[in-house]
Amino acid sequence: MKKLAVLGATGSIGASTLSVCRANPGLYQISLLAAASSVDKMFALCREFSPDYVSMSDPLASAALSSRLQQAKLACIVVDNEEQLLQLLASSEVDSVMAAIVGGAGLTTTLAAVNAGKEIFLANKESLVMSGALLMDAAAKSGSKLWPVDSEHNAIYQALSAKLQDSIGECDLEGEGVAKILLTGSGGPFLNTALDSFAGITPAQAVKHPNWSMGQKISIDSATMMNKGLEYIEARWLFNASKEQLQVIIHPQSVIHSMVQYKDGSVIAQMGNPDMRIPIAHVMGGAQRIESGAGCLDFFSSPDFSFSEPDYQRYPCLKLAIDACYQGQHATTTLNAANEIAVEAFLNNKIKFPQIAQLVERVLNNSSAVQVDSISHLLEIDKQARQSALQLINRENLC
Ligand code: NAD
Ligand code: MG
């Protein structure tokens, strides 16, 4: 049995991953469960899955979990500092890693596993947006296999030839006859909302995605379509795609999860219910199809499919991300960091919905174009962007 580490185990992707494990006992041994602070959830997972190791990034949560595990006489080892966690990920205790921590917080663990040549199930798109070529180069050097978990990238992967699937990061799309990667997105909850009412959008309205059930941050990103922008950057790196080879298409029903158009006019789409257990089961099964626990698509009750071009006035974050993709690593790192701060501020009612894009744009405008050649340099850029975003929120009372 392969040994699996689930990073972000208490979140939405973590829950779907463990649900796929439940549906396929005997496929993976749970070696490590890691999360931030939800002690109750983690304790319940420890009871059910008996991981060898458990980690909580919040020290108080870690101590509380430790004493509950002792009381319950559960034998898993609590890893209570980051260095130990990174060492564990690189050790023979772990074969495969579900990278599902939300945001830039997932970068160091993802990188540690990549550098150690582990098999990575990549859900944490922000780590790739932040580190781009550095992460892809690290994977090429260590021989780490990156499996796209994001439903769009997983759909694209499934629609590519075996040769392209085996050359993630270095795909010769043109050589294999690919004309375009068509990245679909639902348009989120405000696809048809009047633009002049955007300032009144509340966090509760914005987290309610019409088709998907997800964590808070990605739900807000889906409402602004920053999520599709991050995915555009993610696709650029995973599939080595040029500007001409990438297009975003609005498909409100979320049944087609993305498509690949070939030069002969053929288009291959991957379809299914909007349920993350499907791409998760695909990557966890590797070469084999396994049970996901998700229902099958019912074509007779599926609504008609529709498609449209994204409107950048409605989705300025999407435009900012696509532009940043071609400005360079400093810009995508800055965009991601500023967006994380903006989303948190919006969720805490400190800024209004349209100010998410405004804030990201201002932080990008204030940043300088520099060549990023190391992880420590990009972490510095990330820190500066976060500080700059926080200063703008506090100083100017943006609300
Ligand atoms: P979530 O908010 O539901 O869960 C996040 C998880 O990360 C939690 O377990 C939390 O405890 C953990 N976490 C946060 N900070 C941490 C830290 N510093 N150290 C350790 N653990 C930490 O988020 P989610 O929706 O599951 O998304 C996770 C990632 O997967 C994101 O990068 C998201 O973009 C990506 N993703 C999610 C979906 C989806 O349907 N939810 C789809 C595609 C991609
Ligand atoms: Mg996605």
Tab-separated table of C-alpha atoms and ligand atoms in Angstrom:
chain	number	residue	atom	x	y	z
A	1	MET	CA	0.000	0.000	0.000
A	2	LYS	CA	1.239	3.479	-0.816
A	3	LYS	CA	1.600	5.872	2.105
A	4	LEU	CA	-0.484	9.019	1.721
A	5	ALA	CA	-0.095	12.410	3.417
A	6	VAL	CA	-3.201	14.590	3.313
A	7	LEU	CA	-2.289	18.249	3.802
A	8	GLY	CA	-5.392	20.321	4.490
A	9	ALA	CA	-7.165	17.213	5.804
A	10	THR	CA	-9.980	19.107	7.576
A	11	GLY	CA	-10.935	21.182	4.535
A	12	SER	CA	-13.223	20.600	1.601
A	13	ILE	CA	-10.614	18.836	-0.594
A	14	GLY	CA	-9.312	16.974	2.452
A	15	ALA	CA	-12.826	15.657	3.143
A	16	SER	CA	-13.291	14.583	-0.494
A	17	THR	CA	-9.877	12.880	-0.475
A	18	LEU	CA	-10.679	10.927	2.673
A	19	SER	CA	-14.066	10.038	1.232
A	20	VAL	CA	-12.290	8.496	-1.796
A	21	CYS	CA	-10.007	6.621	0.639
A	22	ARG	CA	-13.096	5.310	2.438
A	23	ALA	CA	-14.535	4.092	-0.863
A	24	ASN	CA	-11.241	2.311	-1.685
A	25	PRO	CA	-9.926	0.658	1.476
A	26	GLY	CA	-6.599	-0.990	0.830
A	27	LEU	CA	-5.446	1.546	-1.762
A	28	TYR	CA	-3.561	3.927	0.558
A	29	GLN	CA	-2.336	3.809	4.099
A	30	ILE	CA	-2.850	7.216	5.720
A	31	SER	CA	0.569	8.195	6.932
A	32	LEU	CA	0.009	11.847	7.819
A	33	LEU	CA	-2.941	14.195	8.291
A	34	ALA	CA	-2.136	17.914	8.510
A	35	ALA	CA	-4.335	20.975	9.004
A	36	ALA	CA	-4.434	24.354	10.753
A	37	SER	CA	-6.681	24.463	13.808
A	38	SER	CA	-9.892	22.377	13.730
A	39	VAL	CA	-9.177	20.071	16.667
A	40	ASP	CA	-12.574	18.340	16.765
A	41	LYS	CA	-12.490	17.493	13.089
A	42	MET	CA	-8.900	16.277	13.262
A	43	PHE	CA	-9.551	14.169	16.324
A	44	ALA	CA	-12.474	12.459	14.544
A	45	LEU	CA	-10.246	11.818	11.509
A	46	CYS	CA	-7.535	10.325	13.725
A	47	ARG	CA	-10.071	7.963	15.258
A	48	GLU	CA	-11.297	6.850	11.869
A	49	PHE	CA	-8.088	6.685	9.823
A	50	SER	CA	-5.391	6.008	12.477
A	51	PRO	CA	-2.687	8.042	10.738
A	52	ASP	CA	0.900	7.395	11.847
A	53	TYR	CA	1.471	11.144	12.187
A	54	VAL	CA	-0.701	14.203	12.660
A	55	SER	CA	0.139	17.894	12.467
A	56	MET	CA	-1.690	21.124	13.300
A	57	SER	CA	0.021	24.395	12.361
A	58	ASP	CA	-1.684	26.261	15.200
A	59	PRO	CA	0.333	25.536	18.386
A	60	LEU	CA	-2.668	25.705	20.727
A	61	ALA	CA	-4.627	23.342	18.499
A	62	SER	CA	-1.634	21.033	18.340
A	63	ALA	CA	-1.391	20.870	22.149
A	64	ALA	CA	-5.158	20.346	22.529
A	65	LEU	CA	-5.150	17.551	19.944
A	66	SER	CA	-2.163	15.932	21.595
A	67	SER	CA	-3.889	15.684	24.974
A	68	ARG	CA	-7.128	14.369	23.431
A	69	LEU	CA	-5.182	11.686	21.553
A	70	GLN	CA	-3.434	10.682	24.777
A	71	GLN	CA	-6.713	10.490	26.698
A	72	ALA	CA	-8.222	8.344	23.959
A	73	LYS	CA	-5.047	6.189	23.849
A	74	LEU	CA	-4.639	6.788	20.131
A	75	ALA	CA	-1.081	6.102	19.096
A	76	CYS	CA	-0.450	8.658	16.362
A	77	ILE	CA	2.578	10.899	16.706
A	78	VAL	CA	1.925	14.642	16.856
A	79	VAL	CA	4.411	16.559	14.715
A	80	ASP	CA	4.514	19.963	16.345
A	81	ASN	CA	7.003	21.991	14.379
A	82	GLU	CA	7.307	22.896	10.731
A	83	GLU	CA	10.833	21.605	10.270
A	84	GLN	CA	9.817	18.135	11.467
A	85	LEU	CA	6.805	18.228	9.186
A	86	LEU	CA	8.965	19.076	6.164
A	87	GLN	CA	11.415	16.295	7.077
A	88	LEU	CA	8.580	13.826	7.430
A	89	LEU	CA	7.197	14.746	4.002
A	90	ALA	CA	10.619	14.106	2.484
A	91	SER	CA	11.104	10.793	4.322
A	92	SER	CA	10.227	7.217	3.380
A	93	GLU	CA	7.135	7.539	5.616
A	94	VAL	CA	5.380	9.284	2.707
A	95	ASP	CA	4.954	8.183	-0.936
A	96	SER	CA	2.121	10.431	-2.148
A	97	VAL	CA	0.931	13.846	-1.009
A	98	MET	CA	-2.474	15.449	-1.399
A	99	ALA	CA	-1.475	19.142	-1.376
A	100	ALA	CA	-4.740	20.751	-0.259
A	101	ILE	CA	-3.760	23.490	2.174
A	102	VAL	CA	-5.447	26.710	1.123
A	103	GLY	CA	-3.367	29.658	-0.124
A	104	GLY	CA	0.321	30.524	-0.011
A	105	ALA	CA	0.519	28.700	3.340
A	106	GLY	CA	0.734	25.516	1.281
A	107	LEU	CA	3.910	26.445	-0.574
A	108	THR	CA	6.593	25.159	1.805
A	109	THR	CA	5.019	21.734	2.305
A	110	THR	CA	4.250	21.310	-1.397
A	111	LEU	CA	7.833	22.263	-2.251
A	112	ALA	CA	9.342	19.951	0.359
A	113	ALA	CA	7.414	17.020	-1.118
A	114	VAL	CA	8.290	18.039	-4.689
A	115	ASN	CA	11.984	18.380	-3.854
A	116	ALA	CA	11.935	14.907	-2.321
A	117	GLY	CA	10.523	13.460	-5.556
A	118	LYS	CA	7.167	12.449	-4.069
A	119	GLU	CA	4.011	11.893	-6.086
A	120	ILE	CA	1.982	15.095	-5.717
A	121	PHE	CA	-1.764	15.443	-6.069
A	122	LEU	CA	-1.860	19.195	-6.588
A	123	ALA	CA	-4.996	20.970	-5.367
A	124	ASN	CA	-3.180	23.943	-3.810
A	125	LYS	CA	-3.060	26.067	-6.977
A	126	GLU	CA	-1.747	29.126	-5.100
A	127	SER	CA	1.618	27.406	-4.546
A	128	LEU	CA	2.085	27.000	-8.298
A	129	VAL	CA	0.860	30.535	-9.024
A	130	MET	CA	3.363	31.836	-6.467
A	131	SER	CA	6.342	29.822	-7.578
A	132	GLY	CA	5.719	28.923	-11.250
A	133	ALA	CA	8.943	27.952	-12.999
A	134	LEU	CA	10.740	27.320	-9.686
A	135	LEU	CA	8.239	24.620	-8.699
A	136	MET	CA	8.144	23.076	-12.178
A	137	ASP	CA	11.964	23.020	-12.324
A	138	ALA	CA	12.128	21.432	-8.874
A	139	ALA	CA	9.700	18.705	-10.023
A	140	ALA	CA	11.711	18.077	-13.197
A	141	LYS	CA	14.913	17.823	-11.174
A	142	SER	CA	13.587	15.465	-8.490
A	143	GLY	CA	11.376	13.399	-10.805
A	144	SER	CA	8.290	14.281	-8.744
A	145	LYS	CA	5.090	13.447	-10.639
A	146	LEU	CA	2.533	16.275	-10.482
A	147	TRP	CA	-1.084	15.175	-10.887
A	148	PRO	CA	-3.564	18.034	-11.423
A	149	VAL	CA	-6.465	17.823	-8.967
A	150	ASP	CA	-8.150	21.100	-9.902
A	151	SER	CA	-11.168	19.883	-11.895
A	152	GLU	CA	-10.275	21.932	-14.999
A	153	HIS	CA	-6.659	20.836	-15.111
A	154	ASN	CA	-7.617	17.281	-14.361
A	155	ALA	CA	-10.116	17.438	-17.255
A	156	ILE	CA	-7.415	18.816	-19.567
A	157	TYR	CA	-4.983	16.139	-18.419
A	158	GLN	CA	-7.546	13.443	-19.189
A	159	ALA	CA	-8.070	14.906	-22.685
A	160	LEU	CA	-4.342	14.912	-23.544
A	161	SER	CA	-2.320	12.162	-25.235
A	162	ALA	CA	-0.258	9.798	-23.032
A	163	LYS	CA	2.894	11.519	-24.289
A	164	LEU	CA	1.676	14.892	-23.011
A	165	GLN	CA	0.448	13.369	-19.754
A	166	ASP	CA	3.962	12.094	-19.206
A	167	SER	CA	5.563	15.455	-19.842
A	168	ILE	CA	3.725	17.733	-17.397
A	169	GLY	CA	5.560	21.062	-17.272
A	170	GLU	CA	7.308	20.434	-20.575
A	171	CYS	CA	4.378	19.562	-22.854
A	172	ASP	CA	4.954	20.101	-26.569
A	173	LEU	CA	1.312	20.953	-27.220
A	174	GLU	CA	1.815	21.982	-30.838
A	175	GLY	CA	3.878	18.897	-31.598
A	176	GLU	CA	0.997	16.718	-30.382
A	177	GLY	CA	-1.552	18.596	-32.476
A	178	VAL	CA	-3.149	20.635	-29.683
A	179	ALA	CA	-4.542	23.922	-30.984
A	180	LYS	CA	-6.044	25.258	-27.766
A	181	ILE	CA	-6.756	24.462	-24.153
A	182	LEU	CA	-10.278	25.644	-23.359
A	183	LEU	CA	-10.539	26.410	-19.662
A	184	THR	CA	-14.182	26.497	-18.586
A	185	GLY	CA	-15.626	28.388	-15.621
A	186	SER	CA	-19.183	28.806	-14.388
A	187	GLY	CA	-18.995	32.585	-13.935
A	188	GLY	CA	-19.928	32.121	-10.262
A	189	PRO	CA	-22.978	33.444	-8.425
A	190	PHE	CA	-22.936	36.910	-10.032
A	191	LEU	CA	-22.935	35.989	-13.714
A	192	ASN	CA	-26.239	37.776	-14.263
A	193	THR	CA	-26.215	40.269	-11.373
A	194	ALA	CA	-26.486	43.962	-12.347
A	195	LEU	CA	-23.014	45.522	-12.222
A	196	ASP	CA	-24.272	48.580	-10.337
A	197	SER	CA	-25.313	46.367	-7.415
A	198	PHE	CA	-21.864	44.770	-6.934
A	199	ALA	CA	-20.929	47.162	-4.127
A	200	GLY	CA	-23.758	45.716	-2.010
A	201	ILE	CA	-22.699	42.059	-2.378
A	202	THR	CA	-22.254	40.444	1.041
A	203	PRO	CA	-19.759	37.693	1.983
A	204	ALA	CA	-22.685	35.312	2.584
A	205	GLN	CA	-23.923	35.885	-0.994
A	206	ALA	CA	-20.448	35.587	-2.483
A	207	VAL	CA	-19.530	32.255	-0.841
A	208	LYS	CA	-22.675	30.607	-2.233
A	209	HIS	CA	-21.465	29.005	-5.429
A	210	PRO	CA	-24.297	27.870	-7.718
A	211	ASN	CA	-22.731	24.464	-8.558
A	212	TRP	CA	-19.784	23.607	-6.288
A	213	SER	CA	-19.417	23.219	-2.537
A	214	MET	CA	-15.920	24.468	-1.595
A	215	GLY	CA	-13.866	26.258	1.056
A	216	GLN	CA	-14.508	29.972	1.688
A	217	LYS	CA	-11.461	31.399	-0.064
A	218	ILE	CA	-11.910	29.555	-3.354
A	219	SER	CA	-15.629	30.351	-3.254
A	220	ILE	CA	-14.906	34.099	-3.143
A	221	ASP	CA	-12.258	33.626	-5.847
A	222	SER	CA	-14.923	31.936	-7.965
A	223	ALA	CA	-17.296	34.863	-7.476
A	224	THR	CA	-14.645	37.351	-8.689
A	225	MET	CA	-13.289	34.816	-11.220
A	226	MET	CA	-9.841	35.344	-9.712
A	227	ASN	CA	-10.063	31.570	-9.362
A	228	LYS	CA	-10.154	31.215	-13.154
A	229	GLY	CA	-7.261	33.656	-13.363
A	230	LEU	CA	-5.207	31.565	-10.928
A	231	GLU	CA	-6.193	28.501	-12.938
A	232	TYR	CA	-5.084	30.194	-16.149
A	233	ILE	CA	-1.634	30.673	-14.599
A	234	GLU	CA	-1.731	27.103	-13.255
A	235	ALA	CA	-2.550	25.780	-16.759
A	236	ARG	CA	0.238	27.836	-18.279
A	237	TRP	CA	2.773	26.064	-16.056
A	238	LEU	CA	1.341	22.537	-15.968
A	239	PHE	CA	0.821	22.294	-19.719
A	240	ASN	CA	3.576	24.647	-20.907
A	241	ALA	CA	0.889	26.601	-22.781
A	242	SER	CA	1.427	29.858	-24.671
A	243	LYS	CA	-0.995	32.784	-24.715
A	244	GLU	CA	-2.416	31.615	-28.065
A	245	GLN	CA	-3.009	28.134	-26.639
A	246	LEU	CA	-5.126	29.194	-23.636
A	247	GLN	CA	-8.691	30.456	-23.644
A	248	VAL	CA	-11.268	30.957	-20.891
A	249	ILE	CA	-14.886	30.108	-21.680
A	250	ILE	CA	-17.896	30.695	-19.441
A	251	HIS	CA	-19.992	27.538	-19.105
A	252	PRO	CA	-22.519	28.172	-16.308
A	253	GLN	CA	-23.664	24.551	-15.903
A	254	SER	CA	-20.235	23.248	-14.727
A	255	VAL	CA	-20.743	19.910	-16.491
A	256	ILE	CA	-17.868	20.229	-18.956
A	257	HIS	CA	-14.831	20.697	-16.741
A	258	SER	CA	-12.549	21.857	-19.577
A	259	MET	CA	-11.658	20.863	-23.132
A	260	VAL	CA	-8.756	20.403	-25.501
A	261	GLN	CA	-9.144	21.482	-29.104
A	262	TYR	CA	-6.924	19.734	-31.675
A	263	LYS	CA	-5.698	21.120	-35.001
A	264	ASP	CA	-7.964	18.782	-36.979
A	265	GLY	CA	-11.022	20.431	-35.375
A	266	SER	CA	-11.689	17.699	-32.796
A	267	VAL	CA	-12.543	18.872	-29.303
A	268	ILE	CA	-12.181	16.466	-26.356
A	269	ALA	CA	-14.116	17.421	-23.236
A	270	GLN	CA	-14.209	15.787	-19.826
A	271	MET	CA	-17.644	15.832	-18.202
A	272	GLY	CA	-19.137	14.829	-14.905
A	273	ASN	CA	-21.108	16.091	-11.957
A	274	PRO	CA	-19.476	19.004	-10.131
A	275	ASP	CA	-17.973	16.821	-7.414
A	276	MET	CA	-14.265	17.000	-6.557
A	277	ARG	CA	-14.228	13.312	-5.650
A	278	ILE	CA	-14.148	12.621	-9.411
A	279	PRO	CA	-10.781	14.309	-10.205
A	280	ILE	CA	-9.445	13.163	-6.820
A	281	ALA	CA	-10.319	9.523	-7.601
A	282	HIS	CA	-8.720	9.954	-11.025
A	283	VAL	CA	-5.367	11.041	-9.614
A	284	MET	CA	-5.442	8.649	-6.666
A	285	GLY	CA	-6.223	5.725	-8.944
A	286	GLY	CA	-3.229	6.600	-11.106
A	287	ALA	CA	-3.425	4.437	-14.191
A	288	GLN	CA	-6.617	2.735	-12.968
A	289	ARG	CA	-10.194	3.963	-12.668
A	290	ILE	CA	-11.466	3.575	-9.103
A	291	GLU	CA	-14.714	4.314	-7.261
A	292	SER	CA	-15.149	7.990	-6.394
A	293	GLY	CA	-18.482	7.765	-4.599
A	294	ALA	CA	-19.832	10.554	-6.837
A	295	GLY	CA	-23.045	10.071	-8.761
A	296	CYS	CA	-23.046	9.545	-12.535
A	297	LEU	CA	-24.057	12.368	-14.813
A	298	ASP	CA	-27.675	12.122	-15.920
A	299	PHE	CA	-27.858	13.597	-19.421
A	300	PHE	CA	-31.649	13.516	-19.556
A	301	SER	CA	-32.046	15.777	-16.549
A	302	SER	CA	-28.992	17.929	-17.321
A	303	PRO	CA	-29.867	21.415	-18.441
A	304	ASP	CA	-28.731	22.613	-21.869
A	305	PHE	CA	-25.096	23.557	-22.152
A	306	SER	CA	-24.285	27.195	-22.847
A	307	PHE	CA	-21.043	29.052	-23.493
A	308	SER	CA	-19.964	32.705	-23.591
A	309	GLU	CA	-16.866	34.879	-23.481
A	310	PRO	CA	-15.915	36.381	-20.103
A	311	ASP	CA	-16.696	40.053	-19.632
A	312	TYR	CA	-13.695	41.742	-17.996
A	313	GLN	CA	-15.850	44.585	-16.660
A	314	ARG	CA	-17.728	42.013	-14.603
A	315	TYR	CA	-14.571	40.044	-13.795
A	316	PRO	CA	-11.632	42.485	-13.531
A	317	CYS	CA	-9.698	39.961	-11.381
A	318	LEU	CA	-9.592	37.550	-14.319
A	319	LYS	CA	-7.999	40.215	-16.515
A	320	LEU	CA	-5.493	41.145	-13.785
A	321	ALA	CA	-4.423	37.514	-13.462
A	322	ILE	CA	-4.076	36.925	-17.211
A	323	ASP	CA	-2.005	40.105	-17.545
A	324	ALA	CA	0.148	39.129	-14.547
A	325	CYS	CA	0.781	35.737	-16.152
A	326	TYR	CA	2.702	37.468	-18.940
A	327	GLN	CA	4.387	40.091	-16.747
A	328	GLY	CA	6.427	37.483	-14.908
A	329	GLN	CA	6.831	35.664	-11.632
A	330	HIS	CA	7.009	38.814	-9.492
A	331	ALA	CA	3.548	39.790	-10.797
A	332	THR	CA	1.840	36.432	-10.211
A	333	THR	CA	3.334	36.160	-6.710
A	334	THR	CA	2.168	39.708	-5.949
A	335	LEU	CA	-1.287	39.102	-7.434
A	336	ASN	CA	-1.781	35.955	-5.344
A	337	ALA	CA	-0.616	37.567	-2.104
A	338	ALA	CA	-2.700	40.721	-2.567
A	339	ASN	CA	-5.730	38.624	-3.450
A	340	GLU	CA	-5.413	36.513	-0.290
A	341	ILE	CA	-5.383	39.663	1.842
A	342	ALA	CA	-8.245	41.210	-0.144
A	343	VAL	CA	-10.433	38.102	0.151
A	344	GLU	CA	-9.866	37.926	3.898
A	345	ALA	CA	-10.667	41.630	4.253
A	346	PHE	CA	-13.863	41.170	2.250
A	347	LEU	CA	-14.891	38.167	4.364
A	348	ASN	CA	-14.331	40.330	7.472
A	349	ASN	CA	-16.428	43.158	6.012
A	350	LYS	CA	-13.419	45.491	5.817
A	351	ILE	CA	-13.713	46.088	2.078
A	352	LYS	CA	-16.520	45.838	-0.446
A	353	PHE	CA	-16.710	43.193	-3.163
A	354	PRO	CA	-15.508	45.415	-6.082
A	355	GLN	CA	-12.599	46.577	-3.922
A	356	ILE	CA	-11.029	43.099	-4.091
A	357	ALA	CA	-9.989	43.777	-7.691
A	358	GLN	CA	-9.133	47.423	-6.959
A	359	LEU	CA	-6.851	46.433	-4.116
A	360	VAL	CA	-5.073	43.744	-6.128
A	361	GLU	CA	-4.572	46.201	-9.002
A	362	ARG	CA	-3.133	48.853	-6.718
A	363	VAL	CA	-0.711	46.452	-5.068
A	364	LEU	CA	0.386	45.264	-8.520
A	365	ASN	CA	0.866	48.871	-9.675
A	366	ASN	CA	2.946	49.655	-6.573
A	367	SER	CA	5.206	46.631	-7.083
A	368	SER	CA	8.353	46.656	-9.161
A	369	ALA	CA	9.247	44.265	-11.960
A	370	VAL	CA	12.152	42.116	-10.823
A	371	GLN	CA	13.616	38.797	-11.867
A	372	VAL	CA	12.736	36.102	-9.279
A	373	ASP	CA	15.338	33.372	-9.085
A	374	SER	CA	14.915	31.781	-5.670
A	375	ILE	CA	12.175	30.705	-3.269
A	376	SER	CA	13.495	33.057	-0.590
A	377	HIS	CA	13.206	35.945	-3.049
A	378	LEU	CA	9.634	35.082	-3.955
A	379	LEU	CA	8.716	34.728	-0.276
A	380	GLU	CA	10.050	38.258	0.220
A	381	ILE	CA	7.914	39.530	-2.682
A	382	ASP	CA	4.922	37.704	-1.219
A	383	LYS	CA	5.521	39.344	2.175
A	384	GLN	CA	5.888	42.818	0.680
A	385	ALA	CA	2.675	42.424	-1.331
A	386	ARG	CA	0.753	41.325	1.762
A	387	GLN	CA	2.095	44.298	3.739
A	388	SER	CA	1.291	46.683	0.918
A	389	ALA	CA	-2.299	45.344	0.686
A	390	LEU	CA	-2.791	45.593	4.460
A	391	GLN	CA	-1.436	49.153	4.493
A	392	LEU	CA	-3.831	50.193	1.736
A	393	ILE	CA	-6.766	48.681	3.611
A	394	ASN	CA	-5.812	50.273	6.935
A	395	ARG	CA	-4.473	53.627	5.767
A	396	GLU	CA	-7.166	54.497	3.310
A	397	ASN	CA	-10.124	52.957	5.053
A	398	LEU	CA	-11.242	51.496	1.731
A	399	CYS	CA	-14.746	50.626	2.918
B	1	NAD	P1	-10.663	24.764	2.870
B	1	NAD	O1	-10.642	26.139	3.418
B	1	NAD	O2	-11.927	23.993	2.908
B	1	NAD	O3	-9.544	23.876	3.626
B	1	NAD	C1	-8.256	24.351	3.790
B	1	NAD	C2	-7.442	23.366	4.597
B	1	NAD	O4	-6.118	23.906	4.751
B	1	NAD	C3	-7.973	23.129	6.016
B	1	NAD	O5	-7.762	21.772	6.382
B	1	NAD	C4	-7.085	24.024	6.877
B	1	NAD	O6	-6.987	23.581	8.211
B	1	NAD	C5	-5.776	23.865	6.139
B	1	NAD	N1	-4.804	24.935	6.400
B	1	NAD	C6	-4.950	26.265	6.239
B	1	NAD	N2	-3.822	26.914	6.582
B	1	NAD	C7	-2.939	25.959	6.959
B	1	NAD	C8	-1.607	25.977	7.430
B	1	NAD	N3	-0.933	27.116	7.586
B	1	NAD	N4	-1.005	24.793	7.717
B	1	NAD	C9	-1.660	23.622	7.597
B	1	NAD	N5	-2.939	23.540	7.147
B	1	NAD	C10	-3.558	24.679	6.843
B	1	NAD	O7	-10.104	24.865	1.371
B	1	NAD	P2	-10.419	23.918	0.131
B	1	NAD	O8	-11.618	24.406	-0.586
B	1	NAD	O9	-10.338	22.491	0.548
B	1	NAD	O10	-9.189	24.270	-0.828
B	1	NAD	C11	-7.902	23.764	-0.576
B	1	NAD	C12	-7.035	24.032	-1.799
B	1	NAD	O11	-7.554	23.280	-2.901
B	1	NAD	C13	-7.029	25.496	-2.245
B	1	NAD	O12	-5.759	25.828	-2.733
B	1	NAD	C14	-8.041	25.522	-3.380
B	1	NAD	O13	-7.770	26.524	-4.335
B	1	NAD	C15	-7.858	24.142	-3.981
B	1	NAD	N6	-9.028	23.644	-4.684
B	1	NAD	C16	-10.187	23.470	-4.013
B	1	NAD	C17	-11.318	23.000	-4.679
B	1	NAD	C18	-12.618	22.744	-3.958
B	1	NAD	O14	-13.577	22.293	-4.575
B	1	NAD	N7	-12.723	22.997	-2.671
B	1	NAD	C19	-11.251	22.742	-6.054
B	1	NAD	C20	-10.037	22.929	-6.701
B	1	NAD	C21	-8.935	23.378	-6.015
B	2	MG	MG	-11.029	24.580	-10.503
